[in-house]
Structures are given as structure tokens and as C-alpha cells.
């Protein structure tokens, strides 16, 4: 009798990476230390009115200085991997127009060595939204094809400096989110938008996101090419890209709404993954956007194909999608031409798709994890997948007692249900290689500043002291049980573990 699909079978392979995820701007602080240059996010957060609580990442959780302490926390939880990003401006303060900042290189070398010393594998992102401000000022960063040269140069420096120790590389974190928010709605730097999308003074929400995305895709391809031709054989690592991936349920079972779901996925995620893996933009995008969609030269297409060793997926939540082609919609989320005419909503007949949370875009719908993974498995020919982020947020509540702040039972329920959904994709044959919880610590949550808390550890922003929440203890037990289970697959796992730290 096969144990496949039974509740006692061990779904996570013994080589599985269990970790937590982070990013340079949200964690490091030390924004002017040791020769670091200014990033686009340094400049952006220092402008009044950009961040809801008026804060910046100048200090953040100061992981730049406090990483030894954080390594202790990682060891306590028992993770075997840590996902973090390198600050481009710390390595190349002026991009390829200035010198390498050796103090920055040293910092990451020390950090990586300290991780490895504790048996934690570094899983490194080259760019998690933050880039040297110099590139914005010189040529408009992602809007210029010149950025491909800069990204390639930066990637080369990183592979050369850290590639003997780093075996998991990703080029970009969520370029779909960066491009949409930077060039369509304008809520992230460089704050460009037009028309009904936002209230920026310059930009073109219809076209600039497409141009920026095109340059991201070609920059990714250039970095992968450098890695494969100069480093991969010697260093033996792998390289991928991380996309933000939502799942969508059709608003009704109509053919039109199901087609609209396909468009929503294509205009959000396949937009990048199709060119990188199949060498061309999704058909629906070419049909709807026509000549606005940039084209790849024949030479570029060859460079593009099979441009990842694995796909990284940040998955948090799901929405309903309603068709806006066959029956016109009022203007709203997703309804524009550049979003594929697919109205996005969390509600149907007054009922939410899943349990609401304190974070306005986050609904608990673990089926979405299973469905998006199976979708990606099918569309991209079973390419290995890492879940590079998944997590649950709370709004900061200064009047709550610390015991309440640490008792994050909803986060535990969320993680348990999403990990169970992930396990079921493995039983169905998906090639899942790892899972990273967002996030080890509370941290700087972009335009929400410090008002939203995603950490397994609570951070007191006056003292920067870290305290384990229930979820840190739960994740520790989960990981430990998984490892035990590999030796005795007959032992059922107690997934119902609840205890206060
Ligand atoms: C991610 N969505 O962004 C980012 O990679 C992290 O830096 C961030 O802190 C984390 O999620 C939590 O917000 C997201 O539309 C962007 O569902 C968009 C979505 C989710 C996460």
C-alpha cells in the first residue's frame, strides 16, 4: 500500500530548507555606515508623506550590528536556511560608476560565514526593492536599458565575492510588485504614475511598468548568463527569481470569469516568468497590449530561455476575479487594460474569500497555496520551487500587554494551514525545495513603516530587544518534528501544538 497522500507520510524531503526570510532595507539599518551609498529607499523614506507613520529604515532592527544575536534566535528555531538580501548600495555605492565598497563586502562575508558556522545555509537575494540612488539619478534606473549593464556588473561582484559560500541565489524579489508600485500606482520609489492610477506629477502608468519590467527581465537574464558562464560550474550553486504570486478564484463558474482568472495570473506573474522560462510574454498580454508591449530581439530570446534553476514564490493570500471584457466593470482594482480587465475583490455576496486579518490585503485561504503551486508546476514544466515568503501580519497595538503581543495564535493557525496545503502539493508530485516564513523579526514594512508586524519574534522599537512569540516556538516544534519524521515516517505529527514561550 502506498503511503502517498496519507496523513502519516512524510511529505517534506530530508533535504528540504526550512527558514525565515528578510530583506536588507527592512532589517539592516546602518544606512550610512562603513561607506554605504544612498539607496532609492533611503531617499524615498526621507521625503515627508511617503511612509504612514513617518518612519524610515535608517535603523530598522539594526541587524547590521545585531546579527550575532539574531543567529542565536535562528538556532533556537532550528532553521537550516536564512533568506536575506544584499544591499546593492552597500556593495556599489555609485553602481558601476564608482568603486567597490570593501567594508560592505566584508560585512556580508562575515555574516555568511557566521551563518554557515551555525549550519544555516544562506539563501541570497541580489535586489529586494532597494537599488543605488545613483542609478535613478544618472539614467532613470529601470526605465533605461543601461540598467542591465549595472545589474550584471553588481551580480558579478556578488558571485565572485560570496559564491564560494552561497549556493542559492535569486536575482530579484517580487519585480512585479516593485514595478507596479514604482511605475503604475507610484506608492514606491521612484513614485511615477499617471491618470487614475495615483497622483504623481510625472510618469505613464500605462507604459512605464512594461518598460521597467522588460529591463528587469533582461537584467535577470544577464546575471544568470554571468553565473552560468563564469561561476556555476566551479561554485556549484543554483539561481532563480522570486515572484509575488496571488491565487485567484473565479467570481462565478462562468467561462468568462475563468478566462479572466487566467488573465489576472498572466498580467501579474507570468508577465515575468513566461519570458524568463519560455522566451516570450504571455499570449493574453500580447493580444491586449499590442504594440505597447516591448519585444525581445531574436538574440535576447535565446538568452532568455530556461533562465532559472528554480522559481521562488512569495505567497500570502487569494482574491476573486470577475471578467471585465464581456461585461464591463466600474473602474476598480484590476479593471484597467494594463491589468488585463480582471476585477479583483476579496468579497462575494458579502462573504470574504477567507478569514480576514488585521492587514487589509491579507485573507487566510490556504487552498490558494496548493492551487498556485500546482499551477506553476504545470505551466513551468515542474521547475523546482521554493516558497520564499509566506506569513501573517498584525497591526501594531501599543496598548496591548506584552503577553498578548506574544500570543500570536492566528499566525500559528495560518502557518499550520499553509504548510499543510504545501505538503499536499508535494504528495501530488510538485518539486518543492523549501519554505521561508516571513519573517524572523518584526521589521520595517515599507509604506506601513513599523505599524505592521510580521515577526515570529516581537521587536521593541525603543530597545530593539527581540522576544519569541508563540509562532517561534511552534515553528521550532514543526521543524523538529519534520526532521524526526524523516527517520520514522510512521509517527504521526502533532500539528496541533499550542504553548506559550
Ligand atoms: C512582500 N500581495 O510583499 C515583500 O517581499 C516583503 O518585503 C514584505 O515585507 C512582505 O511581503 C509583507 O508585506 C508583498 O499583494 C507584496 O499579496 C504584495 C503582496 C504580498 C506581499
XYZ file of C-alpha atoms and ligand atoms in Angstrom:
522
model
C 0.000 0.000 0.000
C 1.328 3.405 -0.908
C 1.570 5.956 1.852
C 1.148 8.757 -0.685
C -1.426 11.243 0.439
C -1.927 9.598 3.783
C -1.656 11.795 6.814
C 1.257 9.820 8.240
C 3.554 10.008 5.226
C 6.498 12.317 5.457
C 5.812 14.970 2.866
C 8.850 17.172 3.290
C 12.058 15.586 1.972
C 15.083 15.468 4.274
C 16.925 17.986 2.075
C 14.062 20.488 2.471
C 15.056 24.012 3.503
C 13.092 25.435 6.408
C 13.942 29.056 7.040
C 12.805 32.587 7.592
C 13.015 35.474 5.116
C 14.185 39.084 5.398
C 15.500 41.953 3.290
C 18.311 44.479 3.601
C 16.282 47.683 3.789
C 13.716 46.231 6.182
C 16.317 44.765 8.572
C 19.811 46.187 8.380
C 19.646 49.815 9.420
C 23.186 51.267 9.414
C 22.095 53.287 6.408
C 25.255 55.421 6.305
C 27.718 53.058 7.985
C 31.029 51.884 6.588
C 30.824 53.589 3.211
C 27.321 52.550 2.168
C 25.789 54.716 -0.572
C 22.233 56.033 -0.518
C 19.566 53.738 -1.903
C 16.325 54.725 -3.598
C 14.508 53.705 -0.379
C 16.770 55.871 1.811
C 15.881 58.862 -0.320
C 12.188 57.935 -0.570
C 11.531 57.403 3.158
C 13.227 60.720 3.981
C 10.610 62.581 1.923
C 7.684 63.719 4.073
C 4.394 61.927 3.475
C 5.696 58.712 1.932
C 5.524 56.389 4.967
C 2.319 56.337 7.017
C 3.979 56.634 10.426
C 6.718 58.965 9.151
C 9.467 56.444 9.902
C 12.456 55.235 7.882
C 14.719 52.191 7.709
C 17.717 54.228 8.947
C 17.976 51.907 11.938
C 15.251 49.325 11.238
C 16.001 46.333 13.501
C 19.735 47.042 13.222
C 20.583 43.551 12.052
C 23.777 45.033 10.563
C 25.103 45.296 14.115
C 22.965 42.766 15.977
C 23.263 39.764 13.684
C 25.070 37.563 16.213
C 22.033 37.826 18.438
C 19.723 37.025 15.529
C 21.784 33.958 14.678
C 21.061 32.716 18.199
C 17.354 33.156 17.512
C 17.662 31.243 14.241
C 19.444 28.421 16.022
C 16.740 28.360 18.656
C 14.047 27.978 15.989
C 16.208 25.350 14.284
C 16.060 26.690 10.745
C 18.562 25.235 8.285
C 18.465 28.251 5.958
C 18.122 32.039 6.116
C 16.864 34.184 3.263
C 18.236 37.737 3.173
C 19.122 40.320 0.552
C 22.323 42.189 -0.141
C 22.106 45.964 -0.213
C 23.377 46.916 -3.681
C 24.288 50.409 -2.445
C 26.388 48.901 0.349
C 28.467 46.980 -2.201
C 28.469 49.558 -5.012
C 27.557 52.979 -3.589
C 27.674 54.527 -7.081
C 26.779 51.458 -9.098
C 29.316 50.626 -11.788
C 30.405 54.288 -11.854
C 32.396 54.069 -8.615
C 34.479 51.751 -6.505
C 33.546 48.570 -4.701
C 32.948 49.293 -1.015
C 35.155 46.669 0.598
C 33.702 47.262 4.057
C 30.342 46.198 2.633
C 31.853 43.065 1.108
C 33.481 42.255 4.464
C 30.227 42.683 6.311
C 28.397 40.124 4.150
C 31.373 37.751 4.186
C 31.341 37.813 7.974
C 27.597 37.370 8.114
C 27.638 34.473 5.628
C 30.476 32.772 7.499
C 28.606 33.158 10.765
C 25.506 31.566 9.219
C 27.488 28.641 7.817
C 29.294 28.206 11.106
C 25.912 27.518 12.676
C 24.750 25.192 9.942
C 22.408 27.728 8.354
C 22.509 27.939 4.566
C 22.418 31.443 3.098
C 19.658 31.974 0.508
C 20.562 35.299 -1.063
C 18.515 37.891 -2.957
C 20.516 40.389 -5.024
C 17.785 43.051 -5.082
C 14.837 43.302 -2.713
C 13.406 46.662 -3.971
C 16.451 48.752 -2.926
C 18.949 49.969 -5.550
C 21.668 52.654 -5.506
C 20.046 56.084 -5.865
C 22.876 56.927 -8.262
C 21.234 54.759 -10.935
C 17.971 56.712 -10.638
C 19.766 59.991 -10.966
C 22.083 59.067 -13.810
C 19.680 57.391 -16.195
C 16.304 56.639 -14.570
C 17.230 53.135 -13.420
C 14.729 50.525 -14.677
C 13.412 52.780 -17.415
C 16.756 52.639 -19.216
C 18.306 49.602 -20.873
C 21.567 50.824 -19.333
C 20.480 49.270 -16.045
C 21.159 45.817 -17.497
C 24.865 46.645 -17.557
C 24.777 47.795 -13.939
C 22.881 44.792 -12.665
C 25.200 42.422 -14.491
C 28.232 44.166 -13.004
C 26.755 44.017 -9.482
C 25.776 40.364 -9.823
C 29.293 39.534 -11.000
C 30.813 41.217 -7.923
C 28.470 39.225 -5.650
C 29.082 35.852 -7.307
C 32.833 36.481 -7.231
C 32.858 37.623 -3.595
C 30.354 35.259 -1.993
C 29.710 32.464 -4.486
C 32.153 30.054 -2.871
C 29.820 30.060 0.153
C 26.381 30.890 -1.251
C 24.601 28.072 -3.104
C 21.180 29.677 -3.536
C 20.912 32.926 -5.474
C 17.907 34.899 -6.596
C 18.209 37.963 -8.776
C 15.036 39.882 -7.879
C 12.477 39.866 -5.117
C 8.980 40.453 -6.490
C 9.874 42.601 -9.501
C 6.142 42.537 -10.348
C 5.345 44.364 -7.096
C 8.319 46.749 -7.440
C 7.358 47.724 -10.975
C 3.612 48.039 -10.328
C 4.106 50.154 -7.213
C 7.038 52.151 -8.569
C 5.612 52.950 -12.025
C 1.819 52.333 -12.029
C 0.422 53.383 -8.641
C 3.555 55.320 -7.679
C 3.440 54.374 -3.998
C 7.032 53.034 -4.021
C 10.084 54.808 -5.437
C 10.588 56.250 -7.998
C 6.940 57.304 -7.452
C 5.958 57.508 -11.071
C 2.363 57.241 -12.256
C -0.370 58.974 -14.230
C -4.114 59.174 -14.751
C -6.481 57.347 -12.485
C -3.741 55.161 -11.008
C -2.310 57.599 -8.499
C -1.457 61.255 -8.010
C 2.080 61.602 -9.306
C 3.390 64.594 -11.178
C 5.186 62.561 -13.816
C 5.123 59.114 -15.324
C 2.972 56.966 -17.577
C 1.138 54.220 -15.721
C 0.184 52.521 -18.985
C 3.637 52.144 -20.489
C 6.400 52.633 -17.942
C 5.675 49.471 -15.935
C 6.045 47.478 -19.160
C 9.382 49.135 -19.953
C 10.700 48.693 -16.414
C 9.621 45.034 -16.391
C 11.323 44.484 -19.744
C 14.601 45.815 -18.345
C 14.221 43.716 -15.198
C 13.728 40.575 -17.290
C 16.785 41.310 -19.434
C 18.827 42.215 -16.331
C 17.868 38.889 -14.794
C 18.926 37.091 -17.966
C 22.255 38.949 -17.998
C 23.020 37.985 -14.394
C 22.054 34.353 -14.978
C 24.287 34.312 -18.033
C 27.232 35.602 -15.966
C 26.579 32.995 -13.287
C 26.281 30.134 -15.733
C 29.264 31.022 -17.876
C 31.714 32.164 -15.178
C 30.748 30.640 -11.844
C 28.194 27.858 -11.754
C 30.476 25.010 -12.768
C 33.073 25.888 -10.165
C 30.786 27.044 -7.383
C 28.008 24.534 -7.888
C 25.092 26.706 -6.799
C 21.733 27.474 -8.364
C 19.975 30.683 -9.392
C 16.358 31.763 -9.675
C 13.962 34.678 -9.304
C 11.263 35.413 -6.715
C 7.768 36.440 -7.805
C 4.858 37.607 -5.727
C 2.087 35.157 -6.543
C -1.562 35.587 -5.621
C -4.140 32.896 -6.229
C -7.450 33.817 -7.794
C -10.814 32.070 -7.704
C -13.331 32.905 -10.438
C -16.140 35.066 -9.102
C -18.591 32.724 -10.812
C -18.142 29.429 -12.636
C -18.758 31.181 -15.966
C -16.332 30.682 -18.832
C -15.732 34.449 -18.878
C -14.686 34.614 -15.234
C -12.409 31.608 -15.617
C -10.724 33.246 -18.595
C -10.345 36.399 -16.506
C -8.527 34.384 -13.820
C -6.000 33.315 -16.456
C -5.521 36.948 -17.474
C -5.082 38.066 -13.870
C -2.330 35.488 -13.320
C -0.671 36.316 -16.634
C -0.675 40.089 -16.153
C 0.774 39.717 -12.633
C 3.147 36.744 -12.558
C 3.523 35.068 -15.955
C 4.426 38.563 -17.237
C 7.945 37.855 -15.893
C 8.097 34.056 -15.668
C 6.952 33.360 -19.246
C 9.760 35.393 -20.875
C 12.347 34.070 -18.432
C 11.365 30.424 -18.889
C 9.604 30.236 -22.261
C 11.229 33.209 -24.009
C 8.039 35.193 -24.683
C 5.362 37.306 -22.998
C 2.015 35.618 -22.268
C -0.362 35.452 -25.228
C -3.114 37.375 -23.380
C -0.723 40.263 -22.771
C 0.340 40.406 -26.403
C -3.281 40.397 -27.555
C -4.446 43.120 -25.199
C -1.371 45.355 -25.024
C -0.298 45.046 -28.668
C 2.457 47.437 -29.588
C 2.764 48.806 -26.038
C 4.435 45.556 -25.037
C 8.185 45.730 -25.724
C 9.622 42.974 -27.916
C 12.658 40.765 -27.402
C 15.174 40.515 -30.217
C 15.949 37.054 -31.530
C 19.297 37.203 -29.739
C 17.570 38.137 -26.459
C 15.065 35.289 -26.794
C 17.935 32.816 -26.938
C 19.494 34.341 -23.807
C 16.154 34.234 -22.034
C 15.001 30.650 -22.358
C 15.335 28.371 -19.330
C 16.668 31.311 -17.379
C 16.115 29.829 -13.910
C 17.210 26.763 -11.957
C 14.254 27.263 -9.615
C 11.262 29.540 -9.093
C 10.808 31.421 -5.822
C 7.227 32.183 -4.825
C 6.073 34.675 -2.222
C 2.525 33.634 -1.493
C 0.278 35.129 1.180
C -3.307 35.400 0.009
C -6.016 34.965 -2.640
C -8.758 37.006 -4.314
C -11.829 36.571 -6.508
C -11.652 37.675 -10.134
C -14.510 38.935 -12.277
C -14.346 39.376 -16.036
C -14.463 42.944 -17.400
C -14.266 42.253 -21.135
C -17.583 40.562 -21.862
C -19.431 42.533 -19.189
C -17.930 45.960 -18.456
C -16.958 46.794 -14.840
C -16.871 50.024 -12.894
C -13.221 51.186 -12.610
C -11.586 49.357 -9.690
C -8.715 47.060 -8.746
C -7.554 45.119 -11.810
C -10.083 46.540 -14.259
C -7.713 48.519 -16.473
C -6.279 47.339 -19.763
C -2.767 47.117 -18.286
C -4.063 44.733 -15.628
C -5.937 42.517 -18.092
C -9.535 43.695 -17.456
C -9.968 41.411 -14.437
C -11.715 42.947 -11.425
C -10.099 41.813 -8.174
C -12.069 41.589 -4.942
C -11.852 39.682 -1.672
C -15.639 39.538 -1.281
C -18.503 37.647 -2.843
C -22.084 38.213 -1.685
C -20.752 39.942 1.414
C -18.571 36.974 2.374
C -14.757 37.147 2.315
C -12.714 34.514 0.479
C -11.061 33.587 3.763
C -10.682 34.741 7.355
C -9.925 38.469 7.422
C -6.797 39.645 9.208
C -5.716 42.998 10.607
C -3.737 43.564 7.376
C -6.077 44.916 4.727
C -4.830 42.755 1.824
C -4.362 39.516 3.752
C -7.080 36.828 3.876
C -6.454 33.291 5.089
C -7.079 30.949 2.174
C -4.641 28.005 2.367
C -6.228 26.313 -0.671
C -4.610 29.157 -2.632
C -1.162 27.847 -1.698
C -1.949 24.440 -3.121
C -3.542 25.852 -6.259
C -0.848 28.394 -7.149
C 1.889 25.804 -6.652
C 0.111 23.259 -8.873
C -0.498 25.981 -11.470
C 3.208 26.881 -11.555
C 4.240 23.233 -11.617
C 2.097 22.676 -14.736
C 2.908 25.883 -16.580
C 6.660 25.723 -15.963
C 7.243 22.032 -16.509
C 7.893 21.034 -12.906
C 10.707 23.538 -12.314
C 11.874 23.240 -8.673
C 10.017 25.706 -6.422
C 10.900 27.404 -3.153
C 8.250 29.180 -1.114
C 10.457 32.181 -0.434
C 7.866 34.020 1.702
C 4.626 33.236 3.491
C 3.421 34.903 6.637
C 0.801 36.603 8.753
C 0.722 40.208 9.967
C -0.809 42.082 12.871
C -1.324 45.816 13.259
C 0.868 47.353 15.926
C -1.147 47.778 19.101
C 0.818 49.826 21.648
C -1.838 49.487 24.338
C -1.742 45.668 24.413
C 0.112 43.864 27.175
C 3.259 42.038 26.123
C 1.724 38.607 26.876
C -0.994 39.330 24.337
C 1.513 40.567 21.773
C 3.414 37.292 22.050
C 0.366 35.061 21.866
C 0.007 35.027 18.077
C -2.346 32.046 17.762
C -3.787 33.315 14.467
C -0.298 33.310 12.950
C 0.268 29.742 14.137
C -3.038 28.636 12.611
C -2.128 30.404 9.384
C 1.311 28.805 9.119
C -0.007 25.367 10.007
C -2.740 25.514 7.386
C -0.468 26.892 4.638
C 2.259 24.339 5.400
C -0.321 21.551 5.269
C -1.506 22.833 1.891
C 2.112 22.889 0.725
C 2.654 19.317 1.944
C -0.281 18.217 -0.146
C 1.335 19.645 -3.322
C 4.434 17.581 -2.571
C 2.297 14.444 -2.286
C 0.850 15.352 -5.692
C 4.324 15.457 -7.195
C 5.288 19.143 -7.011
C 9.036 19.659 -6.651
C 9.063 21.905 -3.570
C 12.532 22.503 -2.149
C 11.996 24.875 0.755
C 9.761 27.176 2.794
C 10.703 30.540 4.322
C 8.431 32.212 6.853
C 8.127 35.980 6.542
C 9.610 36.919 8.926
C 12.076 36.135 11.727
C 11.516 39.550 13.345
C 9.058 42.399 13.164
C 10.616 44.874 10.734
C 10.140 47.938 8.531
C 7.026 47.153 6.496
C 7.641 49.562 3.569
C 4.972 52.293 3.321
C 3.351 50.969 6.516
C 6.538 51.709 8.447
C 6.551 49.935 11.798
C 2.755 49.709 12.091
C 2.527 46.148 10.748
C 4.238 43.227 12.487
C 5.122 40.019 10.653
C 7.718 38.598 13.065
C 7.985 35.238 14.764
C 9.833 37.453 17.251
C 8.403 40.670 18.652
C 10.704 43.699 18.438
C 10.515 46.515 20.976
C 11.489 49.516 18.851
C 12.713 51.517 21.842
C 15.259 48.940 22.955
C 15.430 46.758 19.814
C 15.078 43.742 22.073
C 13.591 40.634 20.485
C 11.149 38.277 22.230
C 9.825 34.969 20.896
C 6.173 34.754 20.051
C 4.158 31.547 20.235
C 4.805 31.140 16.494
C 8.586 30.962 17.029
C 8.086 28.068 19.414
C 5.514 26.446 17.168
C 7.767 26.704 14.076
C 10.630 25.238 16.091
C 8.487 22.235 17.026
C 7.209 21.910 13.487
C 10.724 21.813 12.041
C 11.976 19.427 14.724
C 9.051 17.056 14.134
C 9.669 17.150 10.403
C 13.279 16.160 10.896
C 12.366 13.393 13.356
C 9.692 12.212 10.985
C 12.249 11.616 8.262
C 13.666 8.811 10.356
C 10.297 7.308 11.230
C 7.637 8.155 8.697
C 5.035 6.108 10.614
C 4.889 8.555 13.516
C 2.018 10.984 13.029
C 2.940 14.613 13.583
C 1.109 16.556 16.219
C 0.179 19.572 14.142
C -1.908 20.975 16.955
C 0.919 22.153 19.146
C -0.020 25.233 21.164
C 2.084 26.549 24.018
C 3.272 29.938 25.134
C 7.002 30.661 25.013
C 6.208 41.066 0.374
N 0.201 40.920 -2.059
O 5.414 41.968 -0.364
C 7.622 41.630 0.405
O 8.518 40.826 -0.340
C 8.183 41.823 1.791
O 9.297 42.690 1.730
C 7.082 42.331 2.707
O 7.570 42.746 3.952
C 6.093 41.198 2.844
O 5.590 40.813 1.598
C 4.908 41.503 3.773
O 4.094 42.506 3.227
C 4.104 41.667 -0.725
O -0.306 41.647 -2.935
C 3.551 42.407 -1.765
O -0.441 39.956 -1.555
C 2.272 42.172 -2.214
C 1.520 41.183 -1.618
C 2.041 40.423 -0.582
C 3.334 40.682 -0.128
